[in-house]
Amino acid sequence: LYLLRRVAVNSEASDFGPAFLGKSVVFASSRKRAIAKSNRTGESFLDLYAAPYSGKPELGEPQLFRGGLNTPVHEANPTFTADGKEMFFTRDLVKKGTENGKNAVVQLALFHAKWDGEKWGDATPLPFMDDKFSFGHPALSPDGKLLYFVSNMDGGFGATDLYVVERNGE
């Protein structure tokens, strides 16, 4: 038996992609913070937010996710290692379409960052990606060895397909 209810932290904008990190729920939101708006959705660009979690159904007041990972483009769908020291997330990868930046091509890309005890280190794109395709919506296996994601790369069966990559070392 389940009791489904709306959580009070929801905004009128898009709020999605929750992940637990310690005593917080981290999620993506296009709530009114961003300077620019997405041409595709008309909403503010997505940023990561964190809301305190006490084990009860309601979450505390969401704040911008600390650590310096939000940028002027979309960030969404975080996933964290069990120890909370590493995260993977989706960010827009903008490729300029012309010399003046108009008609830019935007792909989704997977990024990785490590927590140094005070802030998240520089987010780096994962090395297996090809900028001709989108890679997004990461999810880690409980042991952190497998990273599942979606991509529209060649060889799939639909518009986007599920893929998995196994972590070999660092």
mmCIF file of C-alpha atoms in Angstrom, residues 2-156:
data_model
loop_
_atom_site.group_PDB
_atom_site.id
_atom_site.type_symbol
_atom_site.label_atom_id
_atom_site.label_comp_id
_atom_site.label_asym_id
_atom_site.label_seq_id
_atom_site.Cartn_x
_atom_site.Cartn_y
_atom_site.Cartn_z
ATOM 1 C CA TYR A 2 1.340 3.435 -0.943
ATOM 2 C CA LEU A 3 0.277 6.950 -0.075
ATOM 3 C CA LEU A 4 1.093 9.312 -2.919
ATOM 4 C CA ARG A 5 1.334 13.036 -2.185
ATOM 5 C CA ARG A 6 2.822 16.156 -3.670
ATOM 6 C CA VAL A 7 5.827 17.543 -1.798
ATOM 7 C CA ALA A 8 5.694 21.210 -0.773
ATOM 8 C CA VAL A 9 9.120 22.009 -2.296
ATOM 9 C CA ASN A 10 7.663 21.759 -5.800
ATOM 10 C CA SER A 11 7.615 24.978 -7.779
ATOM 11 C CA GLU A 12 5.496 26.072 -10.750
ATOM 12 C CA ALA A 13 8.480 25.214 -12.955
ATOM 13 C CA SER A 14 10.020 21.826 -13.746
ATOM 14 C CA ASP A 15 11.363 19.945 -10.704
ATOM 15 C CA PHE A 16 12.693 16.411 -11.258
ATOM 16 C CA GLY A 17 15.527 13.906 -10.963
ATOM 17 C CA PRO A 18 15.849 13.482 -7.169
ATOM 18 C CA ALA A 19 18.872 11.767 -5.607
ATOM 19 C CA PHE A 20 19.793 11.280 -1.964
ATOM 20 C CA LEU A 21 23.041 12.760 -0.672
ATOM 21 C CA GLY A 22 23.495 12.377 3.074
ATOM 22 C CA LYS A 23 20.655 14.257 4.730
ATOM 23 C CA SER A 24 19.590 16.046 1.544
ATOM 24 C CA VAL A 25 17.626 15.373 -1.594
ATOM 25 C CA VAL A 26 19.357 16.902 -4.627
ATOM 26 C CA PHE A 27 17.213 17.590 -7.698
ATOM 27 C CA ALA A 28 17.014 19.646 -10.883
ATOM 28 C CA SER A 29 14.742 22.658 -11.118
ATOM 29 C CA SER A 30 14.023 25.491 -13.523
ATOM 30 C CA ARG A 31 12.606 27.655 -10.723
ATOM 31 C CA LYS A 32 13.173 31.381 -11.284
ATOM 32 C CA ARG A 33 16.876 31.856 -10.690
ATOM 33 C CA ALA A 34 18.577 31.737 -14.031
ATOM 34 C CA ILE A 35 19.332 34.917 -15.943
ATOM 35 C CA ALA A 36 18.484 33.367 -19.308
ATOM 36 C CA LYS A 37 15.605 31.192 -20.415
ATOM 37 C CA SER A 38 15.666 28.086 -22.552
ATOM 38 C CA ASN A 39 14.450 28.639 -26.108
ATOM 39 C CA ARG A 40 13.038 25.119 -26.088
ATOM 40 C CA THR A 41 10.967 25.258 -22.872
ATOM 41 C CA GLY A 42 10.606 28.982 -22.159
ATOM 42 C CA GLU A 43 11.614 28.236 -18.547
ATOM 43 C CA SER A 44 14.795 29.202 -16.754
ATOM 44 C CA PHE A 45 17.755 26.920 -17.331
ATOM 45 C CA LEU A 46 17.913 23.965 -14.955
ATOM 46 C CA ASP A 47 20.114 24.129 -11.877
ATOM 47 C CA LEU A 48 20.753 21.658 -9.089
ATOM 48 C CA TYR A 49 19.063 22.297 -5.737
ATOM 49 C CA ALA A 50 19.278 20.540 -2.376
ATOM 50 C CA ALA A 51 16.499 20.213 0.178
ATOM 51 C CA PRO A 52 17.085 18.926 3.728
ATOM 52 C CA TYR A 53 15.745 15.416 4.334
ATOM 53 C CA SER A 54 14.899 14.189 7.847
ATOM 54 C CA GLY A 55 13.406 10.814 6.979
ATOM 55 C CA LYS A 56 9.891 12.256 7.061
ATOM 56 C CA PRO A 57 7.783 12.789 3.947
ATOM 57 C CA GLU A 58 8.248 16.562 3.769
ATOM 58 C CA LEU A 59 11.526 18.103 2.663
ATOM 59 C CA GLY A 60 13.018 21.324 4.003
ATOM 60 C CA GLU A 61 13.382 24.549 2.029
ATOM 61 C CA PRO A 62 15.437 23.925 -1.142
ATOM 62 C CA GLN A 63 18.596 25.948 -1.740
ATOM 63 C CA LEU A 64 20.937 26.088 -4.703
ATOM 64 C CA PHE A 65 23.217 23.068 -4.549
ATOM 65 C CA ARG A 66 26.491 24.202 -3.026
ATOM 66 C CA GLY A 67 29.859 23.441 -4.446
ATOM 67 C CA GLY A 68 30.054 25.477 -7.639
ATOM 68 C CA LEU A 69 28.656 23.044 -10.223
ATOM 69 C CA ASN A 70 25.748 25.142 -11.496
ATOM 70 C CA THR A 71 26.551 27.054 -14.688
ATOM 71 C CA PRO A 72 24.556 29.184 -17.160
ATOM 72 C CA VAL A 73 23.480 25.993 -19.016
ATOM 73 C CA HIS A 74 21.322 23.076 -17.826
ATOM 74 C CA GLU A 75 22.492 20.781 -15.004
ATOM 75 C CA ALA A 76 20.253 17.883 -13.997
ATOM 76 C CA ASN A 77 19.881 14.286 -12.885
ATOM 77 C CA PRO A 78 22.590 13.876 -10.256
ATOM 78 C CA THR A 79 23.622 10.496 -8.908
ATOM 79 C CA PHE A 80 26.089 9.943 -6.075
ATOM 80 C CA THR A 81 28.398 7.209 -4.886
ATOM 81 C CA ALA A 82 27.341 5.551 -1.629
ATOM 82 C CA ASP A 83 29.967 7.520 0.338
ATOM 83 C CA GLY A 84 28.775 10.828 -1.203
ATOM 84 C CA LYS A 85 32.268 11.749 -2.418
ATOM 85 C CA GLU A 86 31.612 11.491 -6.138
ATOM 86 C CA MET A 87 28.768 12.548 -8.351
ATOM 87 C CA PHE A 88 27.753 12.101 -11.954
ATOM 88 C CA PHE A 89 25.239 14.409 -13.605
ATOM 89 C CA THR A 90 23.932 15.702 -16.926
ATOM 90 C CA ARG A 91 24.994 19.080 -18.310
ATOM 91 C CA ASP A 92 24.442 20.739 -21.680
ATOM 92 C CA LEU A 93 27.395 20.593 -24.025
ATOM 93 C CA VAL A 94 27.101 23.538 -26.398
ATOM 94 C CA LYS A 95 28.781 23.354 -29.783
ATOM 95 C CA LYS A 96 28.707 26.578 -31.742
ATOM 96 C CA GLY A 97 26.866 26.256 -35.057
ATOM 97 C CA THR A 98 28.226 29.450 -36.612
ATOM 98 C CA GLU A 99 30.917 32.013 -35.912
ATOM 99 C CA ASN A 100 28.477 34.313 -34.069
ATOM 100 C CA GLY A 101 27.070 31.532 -31.877
ATOM 101 C CA LYS A 102 23.615 31.431 -33.444
ATOM 102 C CA ASN A 103 22.134 28.067 -34.346
ATOM 103 C CA ALA A 104 24.333 26.392 -31.745
ATOM 104 C CA VAL A 105 23.970 22.643 -31.393
ATOM 105 C CA VAL A 106 23.304 21.458 -27.848
ATOM 106 C CA GLN A 107 23.923 17.880 -26.771
ATOM 107 C CA LEU A 108 23.569 16.392 -23.310
ATOM 108 C CA ALA A 109 26.793 15.257 -21.690
ATOM 109 C CA LEU A 110 27.725 13.257 -18.596
ATOM 110 C CA PHE A 111 30.019 14.930 -16.082
ATOM 111 C CA HIS A 112 31.868 13.674 -13.008
ATOM 112 C CA ALA A 113 32.992 15.643 -9.942
ATOM 113 C CA LYS A 114 34.644 14.740 -6.627
ATOM 114 C CA TRP A 115 33.964 16.240 -3.194
ATOM 115 C CA ASP A 116 37.168 17.491 -1.530
ATOM 116 C CA GLY A 117 35.561 18.037 1.886
ATOM 117 C CA GLU A 118 34.599 21.655 1.178
ATOM 118 C CA LYS A 119 33.482 21.858 -2.437
ATOM 119 C CA TRP A 120 32.967 19.836 -5.564
ATOM 120 C CA GLY A 121 36.048 19.762 -7.772
ATOM 121 C CA ASP A 122 35.976 20.746 -11.410
ATOM 122 C CA ALA A 123 33.366 18.777 -13.310
ATOM 123 C CA THR A 124 34.914 16.790 -16.126
ATOM 124 C CA PRO A 125 33.135 15.141 -19.045
ATOM 125 C CA LEU A 126 33.314 11.360 -19.128
ATOM 126 C CA PRO A 127 35.928 10.116 -21.615
ATOM 127 C CA PHE A 128 33.803 7.649 -23.578
ATOM 128 C CA MET A 129 31.384 10.257 -24.936
ATOM 129 C CA ASP A 130 31.271 11.449 -28.542
ATOM 130 C CA ASP A 131 30.050 15.028 -29.000
ATOM 131 C CA LYS A 132 27.949 13.999 -32.018
ATOM 132 C CA PHE A 133 25.475 12.399 -29.610
ATOM 133 C CA SER A 134 23.688 13.098 -26.341
ATOM 134 C CA PHE A 135 24.482 11.230 -23.121
ATOM 135 C CA GLY A 136 22.355 11.846 -20.060
ATOM 136 C CA HIS A 137 20.326 10.778 -17.037
ATOM 137 C CA PRO A 138 23.021 8.809 -15.171
ATOM 138 C CA ALA A 139 22.274 6.250 -12.460
ATOM 139 C CA LEU A 140 24.885 4.378 -10.431
ATOM 140 C CA SER A 141 24.615 0.783 -9.269
ATOM 141 C CA PRO A 142 24.631 0.494 -5.451
ATOM 142 C CA ASP A 143 28.302 -0.578 -5.448
ATOM 143 C CA GLY A 144 29.263 2.332 -7.756
ATOM 144 C CA LYS A 145 30.865 0.057 -10.361
ATOM 145 C CA LEU A 146 28.244 0.418 -13.075
ATOM 146 C CA LEU A 147 26.964 3.661 -14.568
ATOM 147 C CA TYR A 148 23.709 3.443 -16.498
ATOM 148 C CA PHE A 149 22.685 6.260 -18.844
ATOM 149 C CA VAL A 150 20.717 7.069 -22.001
ATOM 150 C CA SER A 151 22.157 8.029 -25.355
ATOM 151 C CA ASN A 152 21.091 8.529 -28.938
ATOM 152 C CA MET A 153 24.402 7.189 -30.299
ATOM 153 C CA ASP A 154 24.530 4.971 -33.345
ATOM 154 C CA GLY A 155 23.736 1.297 -32.963
ATOM 155 C CA GLY A 156 20.696 1.670 -30.744
#
